[in-house]
Short mmCIF file of N, CA and C in Angstrom, two decimals:
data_model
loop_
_atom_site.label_atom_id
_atom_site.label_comp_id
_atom_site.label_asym_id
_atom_site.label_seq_id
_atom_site.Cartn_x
_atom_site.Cartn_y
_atom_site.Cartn_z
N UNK J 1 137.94 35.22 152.30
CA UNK J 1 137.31 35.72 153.53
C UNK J 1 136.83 34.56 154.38
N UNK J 2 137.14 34.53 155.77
CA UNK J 2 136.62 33.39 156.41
C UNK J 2 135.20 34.31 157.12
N UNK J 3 134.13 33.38 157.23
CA UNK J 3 132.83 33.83 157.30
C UNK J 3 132.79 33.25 158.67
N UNK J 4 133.22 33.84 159.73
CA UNK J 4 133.23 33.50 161.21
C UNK J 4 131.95 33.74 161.85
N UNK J 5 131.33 33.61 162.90
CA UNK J 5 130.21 33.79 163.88
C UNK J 5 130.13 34.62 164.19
N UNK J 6 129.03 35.49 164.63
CA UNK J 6 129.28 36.54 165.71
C UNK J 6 127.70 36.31 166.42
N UNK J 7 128.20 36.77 167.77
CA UNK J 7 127.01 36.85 169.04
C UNK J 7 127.19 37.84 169.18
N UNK J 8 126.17 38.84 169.75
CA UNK J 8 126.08 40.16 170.39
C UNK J 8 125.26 39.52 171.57
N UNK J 9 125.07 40.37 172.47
CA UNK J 9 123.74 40.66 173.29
C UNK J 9 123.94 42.30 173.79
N UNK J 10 122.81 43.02 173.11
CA UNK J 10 122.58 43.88 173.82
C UNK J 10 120.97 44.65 174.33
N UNK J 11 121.76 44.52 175.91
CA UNK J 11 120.19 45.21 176.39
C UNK J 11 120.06 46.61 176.27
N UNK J 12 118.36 46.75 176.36
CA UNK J 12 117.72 47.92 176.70
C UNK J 12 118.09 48.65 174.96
N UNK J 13 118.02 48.04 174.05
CA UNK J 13 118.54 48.27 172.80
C UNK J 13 117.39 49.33 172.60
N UNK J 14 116.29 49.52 173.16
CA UNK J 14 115.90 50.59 172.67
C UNK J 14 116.40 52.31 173.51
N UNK J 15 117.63 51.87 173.89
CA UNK J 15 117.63 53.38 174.31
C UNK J 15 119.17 53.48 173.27
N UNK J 16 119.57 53.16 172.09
CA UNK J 16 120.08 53.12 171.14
C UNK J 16 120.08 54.27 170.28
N UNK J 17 120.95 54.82 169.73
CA UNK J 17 120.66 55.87 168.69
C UNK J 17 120.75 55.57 167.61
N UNK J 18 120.18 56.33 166.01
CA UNK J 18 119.60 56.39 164.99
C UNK J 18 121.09 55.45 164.39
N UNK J 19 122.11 56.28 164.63
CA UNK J 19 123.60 55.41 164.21
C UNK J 19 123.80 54.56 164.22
N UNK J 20 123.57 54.48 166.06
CA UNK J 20 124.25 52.78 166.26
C UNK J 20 123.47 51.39 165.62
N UNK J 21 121.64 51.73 165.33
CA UNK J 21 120.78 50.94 164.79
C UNK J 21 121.44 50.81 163.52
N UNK J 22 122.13 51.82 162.79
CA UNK J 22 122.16 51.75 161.16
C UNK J 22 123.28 51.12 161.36
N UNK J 23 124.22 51.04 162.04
CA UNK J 23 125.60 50.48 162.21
C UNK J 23 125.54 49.37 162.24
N UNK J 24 124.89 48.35 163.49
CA UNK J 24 124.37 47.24 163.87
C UNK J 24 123.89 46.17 162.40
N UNK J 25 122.67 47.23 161.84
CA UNK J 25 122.09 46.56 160.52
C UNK J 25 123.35 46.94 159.37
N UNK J 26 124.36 47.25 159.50
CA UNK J 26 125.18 47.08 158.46
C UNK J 26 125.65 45.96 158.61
N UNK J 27 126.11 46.13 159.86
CA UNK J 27 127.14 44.95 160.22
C UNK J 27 126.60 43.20 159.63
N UNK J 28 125.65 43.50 160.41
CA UNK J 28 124.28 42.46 160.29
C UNK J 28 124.32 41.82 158.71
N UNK J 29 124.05 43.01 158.23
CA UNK J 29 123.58 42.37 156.61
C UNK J 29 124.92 42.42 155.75
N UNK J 30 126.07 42.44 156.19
CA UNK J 30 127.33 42.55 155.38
C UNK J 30 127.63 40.99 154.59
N UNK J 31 127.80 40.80 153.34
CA UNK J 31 128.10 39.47 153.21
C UNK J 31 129.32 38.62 153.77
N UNK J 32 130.13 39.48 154.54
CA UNK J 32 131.29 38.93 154.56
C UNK J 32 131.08 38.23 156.20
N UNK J 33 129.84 38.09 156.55
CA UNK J 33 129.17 37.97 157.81
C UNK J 33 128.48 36.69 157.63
N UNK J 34 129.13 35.57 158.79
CA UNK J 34 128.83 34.22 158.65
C UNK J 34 126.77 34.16 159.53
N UNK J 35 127.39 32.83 159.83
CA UNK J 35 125.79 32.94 161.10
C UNK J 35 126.13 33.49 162.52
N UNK J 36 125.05 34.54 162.61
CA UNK J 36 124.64 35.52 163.71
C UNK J 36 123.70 35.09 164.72
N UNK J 37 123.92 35.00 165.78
CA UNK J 37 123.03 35.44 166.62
C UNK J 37 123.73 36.42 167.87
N UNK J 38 122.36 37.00 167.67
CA UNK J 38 122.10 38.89 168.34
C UNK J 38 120.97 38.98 169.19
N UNK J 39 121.34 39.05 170.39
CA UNK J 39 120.08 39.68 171.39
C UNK J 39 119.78 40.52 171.48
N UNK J 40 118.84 40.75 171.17
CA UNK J 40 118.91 42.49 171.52
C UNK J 40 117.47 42.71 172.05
N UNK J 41 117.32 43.12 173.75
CA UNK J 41 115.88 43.24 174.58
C UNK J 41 116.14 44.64 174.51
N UNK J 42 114.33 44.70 174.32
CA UNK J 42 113.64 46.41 174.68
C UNK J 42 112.66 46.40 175.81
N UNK J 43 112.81 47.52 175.77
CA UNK J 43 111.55 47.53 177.05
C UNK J 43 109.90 48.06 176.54
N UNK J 44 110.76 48.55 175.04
CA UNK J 44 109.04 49.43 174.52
C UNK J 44 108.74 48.24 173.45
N UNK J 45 107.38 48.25 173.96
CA UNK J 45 106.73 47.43 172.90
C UNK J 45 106.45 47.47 171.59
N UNK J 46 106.62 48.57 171.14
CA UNK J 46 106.48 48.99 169.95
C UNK J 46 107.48 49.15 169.10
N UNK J 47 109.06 48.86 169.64
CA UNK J 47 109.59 48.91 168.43
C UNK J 47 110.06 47.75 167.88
N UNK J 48 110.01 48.08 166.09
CA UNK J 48 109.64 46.89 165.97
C UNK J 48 111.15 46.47 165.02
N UNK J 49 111.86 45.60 165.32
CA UNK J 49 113.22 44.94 165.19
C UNK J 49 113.03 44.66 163.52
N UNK J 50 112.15 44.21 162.99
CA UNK J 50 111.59 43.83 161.62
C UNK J 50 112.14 44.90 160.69
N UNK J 51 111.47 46.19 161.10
CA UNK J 51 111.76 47.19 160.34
C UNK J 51 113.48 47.80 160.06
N UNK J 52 114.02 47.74 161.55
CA UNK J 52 115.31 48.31 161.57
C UNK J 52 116.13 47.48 160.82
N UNK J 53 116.00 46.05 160.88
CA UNK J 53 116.32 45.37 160.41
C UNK J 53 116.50 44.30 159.35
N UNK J 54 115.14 45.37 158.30
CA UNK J 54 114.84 44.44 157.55
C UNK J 54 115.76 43.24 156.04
N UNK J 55 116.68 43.74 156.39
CA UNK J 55 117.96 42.71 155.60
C UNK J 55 118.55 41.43 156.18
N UNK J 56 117.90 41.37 157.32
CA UNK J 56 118.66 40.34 158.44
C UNK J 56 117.47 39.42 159.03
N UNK J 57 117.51 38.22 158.89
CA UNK J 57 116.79 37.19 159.39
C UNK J 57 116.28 37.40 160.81
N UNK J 58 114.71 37.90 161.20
CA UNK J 58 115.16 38.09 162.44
C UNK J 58 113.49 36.77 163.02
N UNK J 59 114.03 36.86 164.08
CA UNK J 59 112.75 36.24 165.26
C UNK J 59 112.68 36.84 166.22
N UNK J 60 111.59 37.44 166.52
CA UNK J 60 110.68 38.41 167.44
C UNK J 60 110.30 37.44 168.89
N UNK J 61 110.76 37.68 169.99
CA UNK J 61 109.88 36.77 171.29
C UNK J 61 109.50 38.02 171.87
N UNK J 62 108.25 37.59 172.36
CA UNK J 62 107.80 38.72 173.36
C UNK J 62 107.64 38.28 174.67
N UNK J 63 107.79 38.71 175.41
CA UNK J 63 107.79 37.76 176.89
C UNK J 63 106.43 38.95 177.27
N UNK J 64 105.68 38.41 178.25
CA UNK J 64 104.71 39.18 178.89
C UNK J 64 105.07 39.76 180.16
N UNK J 65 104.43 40.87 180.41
CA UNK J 65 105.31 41.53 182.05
C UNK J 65 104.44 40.88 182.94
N UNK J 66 105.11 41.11 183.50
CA UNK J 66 104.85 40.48 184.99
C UNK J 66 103.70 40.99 185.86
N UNK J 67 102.49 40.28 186.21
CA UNK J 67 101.45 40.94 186.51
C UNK J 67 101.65 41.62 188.52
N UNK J 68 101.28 42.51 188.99
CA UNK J 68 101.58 42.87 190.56
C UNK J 68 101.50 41.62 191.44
N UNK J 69 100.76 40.47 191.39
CA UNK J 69 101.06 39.51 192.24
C UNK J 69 102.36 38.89 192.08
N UNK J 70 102.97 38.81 190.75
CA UNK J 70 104.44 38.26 190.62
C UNK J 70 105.56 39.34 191.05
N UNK J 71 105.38 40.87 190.63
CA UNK J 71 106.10 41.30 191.18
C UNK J 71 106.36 41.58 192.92
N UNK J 72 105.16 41.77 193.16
CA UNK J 72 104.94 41.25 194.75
C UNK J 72 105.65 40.16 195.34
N UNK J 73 105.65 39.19 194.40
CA UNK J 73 106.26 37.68 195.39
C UNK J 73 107.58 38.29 195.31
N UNK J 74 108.31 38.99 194.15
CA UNK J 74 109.42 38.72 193.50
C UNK J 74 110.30 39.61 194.43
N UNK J 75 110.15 41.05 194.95
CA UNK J 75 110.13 41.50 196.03
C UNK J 75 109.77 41.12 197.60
N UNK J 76 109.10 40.22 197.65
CA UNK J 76 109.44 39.30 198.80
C UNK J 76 110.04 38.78 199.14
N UNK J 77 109.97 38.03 198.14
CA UNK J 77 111.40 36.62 198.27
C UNK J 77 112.72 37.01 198.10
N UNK J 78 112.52 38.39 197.26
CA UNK J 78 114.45 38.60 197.06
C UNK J 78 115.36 39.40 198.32
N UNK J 79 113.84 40.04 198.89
CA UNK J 79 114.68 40.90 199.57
C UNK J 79 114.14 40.43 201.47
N UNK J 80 113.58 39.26 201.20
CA UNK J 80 113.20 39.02 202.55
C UNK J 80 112.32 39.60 203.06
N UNK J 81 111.07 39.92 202.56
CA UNK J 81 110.59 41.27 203.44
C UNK J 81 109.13 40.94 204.03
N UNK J 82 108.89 41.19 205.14
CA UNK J 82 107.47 40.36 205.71
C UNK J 82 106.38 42.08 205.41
N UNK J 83 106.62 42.70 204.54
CA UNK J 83 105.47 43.68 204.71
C UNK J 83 106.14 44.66 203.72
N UNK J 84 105.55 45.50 203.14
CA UNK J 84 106.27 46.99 201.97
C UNK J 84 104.69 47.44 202.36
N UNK J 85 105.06 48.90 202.90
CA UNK J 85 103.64 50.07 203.15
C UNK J 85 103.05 49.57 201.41
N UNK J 86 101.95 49.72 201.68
CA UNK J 86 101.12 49.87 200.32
C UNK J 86 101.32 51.30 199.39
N UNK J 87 101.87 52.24 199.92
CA UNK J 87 101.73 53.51 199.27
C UNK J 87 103.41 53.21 198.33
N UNK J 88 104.13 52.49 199.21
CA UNK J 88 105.55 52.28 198.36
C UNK J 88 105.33 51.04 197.37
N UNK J 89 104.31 50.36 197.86
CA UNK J 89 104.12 48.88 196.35
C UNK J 89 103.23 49.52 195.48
N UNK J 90 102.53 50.88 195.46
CA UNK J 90 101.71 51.31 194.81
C UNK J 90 102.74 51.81 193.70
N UNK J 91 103.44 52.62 194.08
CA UNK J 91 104.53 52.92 193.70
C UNK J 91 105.27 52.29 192.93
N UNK J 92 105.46 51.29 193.31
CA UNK J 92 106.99 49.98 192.61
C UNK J 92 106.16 49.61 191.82
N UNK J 93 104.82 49.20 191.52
CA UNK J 93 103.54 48.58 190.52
C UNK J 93 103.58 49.69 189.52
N UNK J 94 103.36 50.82 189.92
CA UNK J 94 103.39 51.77 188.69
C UNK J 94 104.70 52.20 187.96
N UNK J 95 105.72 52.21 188.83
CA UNK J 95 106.80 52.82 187.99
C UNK J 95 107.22 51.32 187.24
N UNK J 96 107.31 50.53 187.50
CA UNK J 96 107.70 48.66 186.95
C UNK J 96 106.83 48.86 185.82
N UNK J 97 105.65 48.89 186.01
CA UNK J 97 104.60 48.87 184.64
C UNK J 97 105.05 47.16 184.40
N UNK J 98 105.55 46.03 185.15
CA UNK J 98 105.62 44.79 185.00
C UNK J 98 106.72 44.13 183.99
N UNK J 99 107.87 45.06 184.68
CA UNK J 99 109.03 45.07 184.09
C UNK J 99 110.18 44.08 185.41
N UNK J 100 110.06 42.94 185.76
CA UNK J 100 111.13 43.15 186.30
C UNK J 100 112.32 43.74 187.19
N UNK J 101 112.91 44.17 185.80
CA UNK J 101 114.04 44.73 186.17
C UNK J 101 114.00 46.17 186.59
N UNK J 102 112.86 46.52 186.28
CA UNK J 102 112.71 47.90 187.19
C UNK J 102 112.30 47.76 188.37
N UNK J 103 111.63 47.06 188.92
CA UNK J 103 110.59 46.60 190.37
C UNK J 103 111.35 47.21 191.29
#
């Protein structure tokens, strides 16, 4: 057996089903499986990669969200904008919850 590499990246891994997690951690922990690296971003804080995974070497980063003054700039600067009504950044602040990629 040649014990080749594998990379994944997959986002938003927590909107994943019960399968594809058990599938993933098969794959993962198979011996015939060289060195891995696997991205895999969530958006919920709570789940915890350790558990699903517990056969497979893992490292946890947590990045912190983004507080409303960053998402503020971040929406400025991307989209050019000299003003957003306050009732629509009230808006983009709550549904983001300091996500980015939702903003």
């Amino acid at each position: 057996h040649n014990n080749r590499p594998v990379t994944m990246i997959i986002d938003d891994f927590h909107n994943a089903d019960e399968a594809s997690i058990h599938l993933l951690a098969g794959i993962l922990s198979h011996p015939d499986i060289g060195y891995s690296f696997i991205l895999l971003t969530s958006a919920l804080e709570d789940f915890d990669f350790t558990k699903e995974f517990n056969n497979v070497d893992t490292t946890v980063i947590k990045l912190n969200q983004l507080s409303n003054n960053e998402i503020s700039s971040l929406l400025f600067n991307e989209f050019a904008l000299s003003t957003i009504e306050p009732a629509l950044m009230k808006k983009i602040l709550a549904t983001s919850r300091g996500n980015p990629g939702s903003a």
